[in-house]
Amino acid sequence: MSNSYTSDILKPFKLKTKQQELLIRVLILCLVYILAFITRLFSVLRYESMIHEFDPYFNYRTTLYVTQHGFYDFWNWFDYESWYPLGRIVGGTLYPGLMVTAALIYRLLHFLRFAVHIREVCVLTAPFFASNTTLVAYFFGKEIWDSGAGLVAAILIAVCPGYISRSVAGSYDNEGVAIFALLFTFYLFVKAVNTGSLAWGLASAFGYFYMVSAWGGYVFIINLIPLYVLVLLITGRYSMRLYVAYNCLYILGMLLAMQIRFVGFQHVQSGEHMAAMGVFFLMQVFYFLDWVKHMLSDTNLFQEFLRITVTCAVAVGGIALGVGMASGYISPWTGRFYSLLDPTYAKDHIPIIASVSEHQPTAWSSFMFDFHILLFLFPAGLYFCFKRLSDATIFIVMYGLTSMYFAGVMVRLILVATPAVCLISAIAVSATVKNLTVLLRSKTKVAQIGSTKGTSSAKASSKASLDQSQPFQKNGAMALLFGAFYLLSRYATHCTWVTSEAYSSPSIVLAARGAHGNRVIFDDYREAYFWLRQNTPLDAKVMSWWDYGYQITAMGNRTVIVDNNTWNNTHIATVGRAMSSYEDEAYEIIRSLDVDYVLVVFGGVTGYSSDDINKFLWMVRIGGGVFPVIKEPDYLVNGEYRIDKGAAPKMLNCLMYKLSYYRFGEMMTEYGKPPGYDRARGVEIGNKDIKLEHLEEAFTTSNWIVRIYKVKPPNNRW
Amino acid sequence: MAPKADSQSAGAVAAADASSQFSMDPVFHILKVVPYSFLRPPRLRLKIPSVSLPSAMTVFSLVLLTYFMVVSGFVYDVIVEPPGIGSTQDPATGAVRPVVFLPGRVNGQYIIEGLSSGFMFVLGGIGIVLLDLALDKNRARSVKVSYAIAGISSVVIAYVMTTLFIRIKIPGYLR
């Protein structure tokens, strides 16, 4: 009686199965959206809402400029405060997508009367776009496999450490927005290929435009999509849908991409974009042949025509490419991208690229750290894709394979591989779980099998054994489902631990464990930059190694000689030469560059290991690459890099050594060790009695991490 | 055998001659006139080998091999050239002990540790594939059961070993 009463009350709330499913899906997507946002907030909660690392400071400064001066002033901005005395044409040498996006969000929030500071918008842009990426991953998964795979893909990509590493709150860098644009463009393109609709093709062209405006990695898109089209043509999957989708994306996307000044005419001039053009012409040849075949009724005639046309087309294409490259109109592949195809190239030829730690090749532990069980699910997912080949699964397989190869070549590119790995793993999880649940829900089919197999006694015994195996199968499937659930929960634990421990450090604020286990914070960088801002004349010029350039201009508000843009190798080599010469020669270079202050980073007191003494050999190599007077063996002893008593005399008297260890010889850094014990290198320094002739110490931070020296004017004549 | 083959090939040549009347290929016509009106081409029984696309599973096995190489850090081994296995000197006895896992950094490895970890990843992947094969209806029951057992044990072993490796490599893991 009460049952029917409660069911009467609940009747308007009772949903049909389809509606229940929709409700569950929407709930899951909402939870995943929120999860992707909040898992990236560790550093905001632990420290404060600030911008991390080095590159984001330049992006923040330019975003500030956009909001204060408007878009046209930003587009035509010439920055005289960096790369003194050369300056930098900012409008033509950056990708504006990130800054414009943040400025638009800022304007929208102010329109709704939320008076937020632009810094908060910049800090939280990356988590916001990460949440959007999970939604795109859901739709992409639905397109490739089914909605179950889409949901799993959204969950996996929300917490995957490979993506989190570059999109935490505070990491205001191009990749935060670019990965969203990448996945969005790929989704729109696959949708266009599946439907053949011009509207989706147009959308994919605009998605490509957003990607080009956001990141230099758009070269990956413009090479992967032609490769994919080529593979489809080879496997005989040419169709009108592919023709419409690719032509729309290529032509419109190319025209839109040329609106970005930094990209300019590269789509028709650079060797890296020629594959797309070649495939474009090949598609026209295919269409032409298809049309001729349709008109012609004689197959023999058509075969001859086919042979002649293909030979002619390939010959003409080859000649055109040869003429273009020989005459220099088509430039060859630039060093950054060429080193992806030939990884040994950068080591021998371009020390600046080889010195960046993110550009090192990947070891197995980096893969495990960033992917965890996705490394098992990836080959399984590939197997499922190969089992059910379609236009969409061929695309995701190619994206996964090419991006995994590039991730193996350079650690930083694990970020590009993450969406593909998550999607393919989601296919494996979804297919396996579906198999297991089908087993769980199967009703006993013993009676039917018994009737079709006949009535012999052997069959009867097998009927009995089948009867016994059904509950065994159900139990087995239940156990396997629990096992899968356990593995996925271990993945979630691992991802949260990695995010909390490894990827949430702001890098500008250092943390360490004190003697009693309490957390000690070193805020020396900001201390030094604010000292510069408040205690130096407005037109002072600061010389430091290029790592700190962006931070000095953004927070210290002073002109720098070289910064992280590293566009002028000779200028950087000049600074490197100054740092590695004796003080007198260095003083001449410093005077010629009009420098007022020199800034060095020193980790000897705190044990901080990313300081300038550890980076010194790169200064020598880069300086020696342009000025042969600087020779690396002069600074080494038996091939070994030392700074203690047995070090090379040139090392003990060069400018970098003097500036790092000035007055350090009297300092007691550790209990039981002699004064002048360098905690980062673990040795006592060789030259303790340092006298500076042309520079004087201006400021040293409280933990000796940043040291600033003032350049004295030249002596009077008498 | 020889005369019969001759007559057959002669017949084939005659048939080819008959169809070549309709060839549109200009190069063929030029060749027919310039050397081959006075030169006699030899009679060969060559056939152009037919190139066909490999099956999906062949491609999948090649892909698995490439994945194993990439994930073992093959590019890292080629560029950085680490030793196959590291060594450390025991401070007490002075004996040289091998060190399998490069300590201290996340992005560094010796060759053997890379290869063994890569093998574990591929083993885990194959385990899941075997599980799917075990659920395929069109096989004998004993084969299905053995696939299922092999699949489950592969996944379990791979996961346990991988967790063990990462715990050895990164001492503060999950703490």
Coordinates of N, CA, C and O in Angstrom, one line a residue, chain A residues 339-348 359-364 405 408-410, chain B residues 68-84 108-112 114-115:
Chain A
S339 N 65.6 19.7 -35.2 CA 66.2 18.8 -34.2 C 65.2 17.8 -33.7 O 65.6 16.9 -33.0
L340 N 63.9 17.9 -34.0 CA 62.9 16.9 -33.7 C 63.1 15.7 -34.6 O 62.9 14.6 -34.2
L341 N 63.4 16.0 -35.9 CA 63.6 14.9 -36.8 C 64.9 14.2 -36.6 O 65.1 13.0 -36.8
D342 N 66.0 15.0 -36.4 CA 67.3 14.5 -36.2 C 67.8 15.0 -34.8 O 68.4 16.0 -34.7
P343 N 67.5 14.2 -33.8 CA 67.8 14.7 -32.4 C 69.2 15.0 -32.1 O 69.5 15.8 -31.2
T344 N 70.2 14.4 -32.9 CA 71.6 14.7 -32.6 C 72.0 16.1 -33.1 O 73.1 16.5 -32.8
Y345 N 71.1 16.8 -33.9 CA 71.6 18.0 -34.5 C 71.8 19.1 -33.5 O 72.8 19.8 -33.6
A346 N 70.9 19.3 -32.5 CA 71.1 20.4 -31.6 C 72.3 20.3 -30.8 O 73.0 21.2 -30.5
K347 N 72.6 19.0 -30.4 CA 73.8 18.8 -29.5 C 75.0 19.3 -30.2 O 75.9 19.9 -29.5
D348 N 75.2 19.1 -31.5 CA 76.4 19.5 -32.2 C 76.4 20.9 -32.6 O 77.5 21.5 -32.7
H359 N 64.4 20.6 -23.2 CA 64.6 20.1 -24.5 C 65.4 18.8 -24.5 O 65.7 18.3 -25.6
Q360 N 65.7 18.2 -23.3 CA 66.4 17.0 -23.3 C 65.5 15.8 -23.7 O 64.3 15.9 -23.6
P361 N 66.1 14.7 -24.2 CA 65.2 13.6 -24.6 C 64.7 13.0 -23.3 O 65.1 13.2 -22.2
T362 N 63.6 12.1 -23.5 CA 62.8 11.7 -22.3 C 63.3 10.3 -21.9 O 63.5 9.4 -22.7
A363 N 63.4 10.1 -20.6 CA 63.7 8.8 -20.0 C 62.4 8.2 -19.6 O 61.4 8.8 -19.5
W364 N 62.5 6.9 -19.3 CA 61.3 6.1 -19.0 C 60.6 6.6 -17.8 O 59.3 6.6 -17.7
Y405 N 56.2 9.8 -30.4 CA 57.6 9.8 -30.9 C 58.2 11.2 -30.5 O 59.4 11.2 -30.0
G408 N 59.1 11.4 -27.0 CA 60.3 10.7 -26.7 C 61.6 11.5 -27.0 O 62.6 11.3 -26.4
V409 N 61.5 12.4 -28.0 CA 62.6 13.2 -28.4 C 62.9 14.4 -27.4 O 64.0 14.8 -27.1
M410 N 61.8 15.0 -26.9 CA 61.9 16.2 -26.1 C 60.9 16.1 -25.0 O 59.7 15.9 -25.2
Chain B
F68 N 57.5 0.3 -27.9 CA 58.5 -0.2 -26.9 C 59.8 0.6 -26.9 O 60.4 1.0 -25.9
M69 N 60.3 0.9 -28.2 CA 61.5 1.6 -28.3 C 61.4 3.0 -27.7 O 62.3 3.5 -27.0
V70 N 60.3 3.7 -28.1 CA 60.2 5.1 -27.7 C 60.1 5.2 -26.1 O 60.7 6.0 -25.5
V71 N 59.3 4.3 -25.6 CA 59.0 4.4 -24.1 C 60.1 3.9 -23.3 O 60.2 4.2 -22.1
S72 N 61.0 3.1 -23.8 CA 62.2 2.7 -23.1 C 63.3 3.8 -23.1 O 64.3 3.6 -22.5
G73 N 63.0 5.0 -23.7 CA 64.0 6.0 -23.7 C 65.1 5.8 -24.7 O 66.2 6.1 -24.4
F74 N 64.7 5.2 -25.9 CA 65.7 4.9 -26.9 C 66.4 6.2 -27.4 O 67.7 6.2 -27.5
V75 N 65.7 7.3 -27.6 CA 66.3 8.5 -28.1 C 67.2 9.1 -27.0 O 68.3 9.6 -27.3
Y76 N 66.8 9.0 -25.7 CA 67.7 9.4 -24.6 C 69.0 8.6 -24.7 O 70.1 9.2 -24.5
D77 N 68.9 7.3 -24.9 CA 70.1 6.5 -24.9 C 71.0 6.9 -26.1 O 72.2 7.0 -25.9
V78 N 70.4 7.2 -27.2 CA 71.3 7.6 -28.4 C 71.9 8.9 -28.2 O 73.1 9.1 -28.5
I79 N 71.2 9.9 -27.6 CA 71.8 11.2 -27.5 C 72.7 11.4 -26.3 O 73.8 11.9 -26.4
V80 N 72.3 11.0 -25.1 CA 73.0 11.2 -23.9 C 74.1 10.1 -23.7 O 75.1 10.3 -23.0
E81 N 73.9 9.0 -24.3 CA 74.8 7.8 -24.2 C 75.2 7.5 -22.8 O 76.3 7.5 -22.4
P82 N 74.2 7.1 -22.0 CA 74.5 6.7 -20.6 C 75.1 5.3 -20.6 O 75.0 4.6 -21.6
P83 N 75.8 4.9 -19.5 CA 76.3 3.5 -19.5 C 75.1 2.5 -19.4 O 74.0 2.9 -19.1
G84 N 75.4 1.3 -19.8 CA 74.3 0.2 -19.7 C 73.8 0.1 -18.3 O 72.6 -0.1 -18.1
G108 N 66.3 10.8 -16.1 CA 67.7 10.3 -16.4 C 67.5 8.8 -16.2 O 66.8 8.3 -15.4
Q109 N 68.3 8.0 -17.0 CA 68.2 6.6 -16.9 C 69.5 5.9 -17.4 O 70.3 6.5 -18.1
Y110 N 69.7 4.7 -17.0 CA 70.7 3.8 -17.7 C 69.9 3.0 -18.7 O 68.7 2.8 -18.6
I111 N 70.7 2.4 -19.6 CA 70.0 1.7 -20.7 C 69.2 0.5 -20.3 O 68.0 0.4 -20.7
I112 N 69.8 -0.3 -19.4 CA 69.0 -1.5 -19.0 C 67.8 -1.2 -18.2 O 66.7 -1.9 -18.5
G114 N 65.9 1.4 -18.6 CA 64.9 1.8 -19.6 C 64.3 0.7 -20.4 O 63.1 0.6 -20.5
L115 N 65.1 -0.3 -20.8 CA 64.6 -1.4 -21.6 C 63.7 -2.3 -20.7 O 62.6 -2.7 -21.2

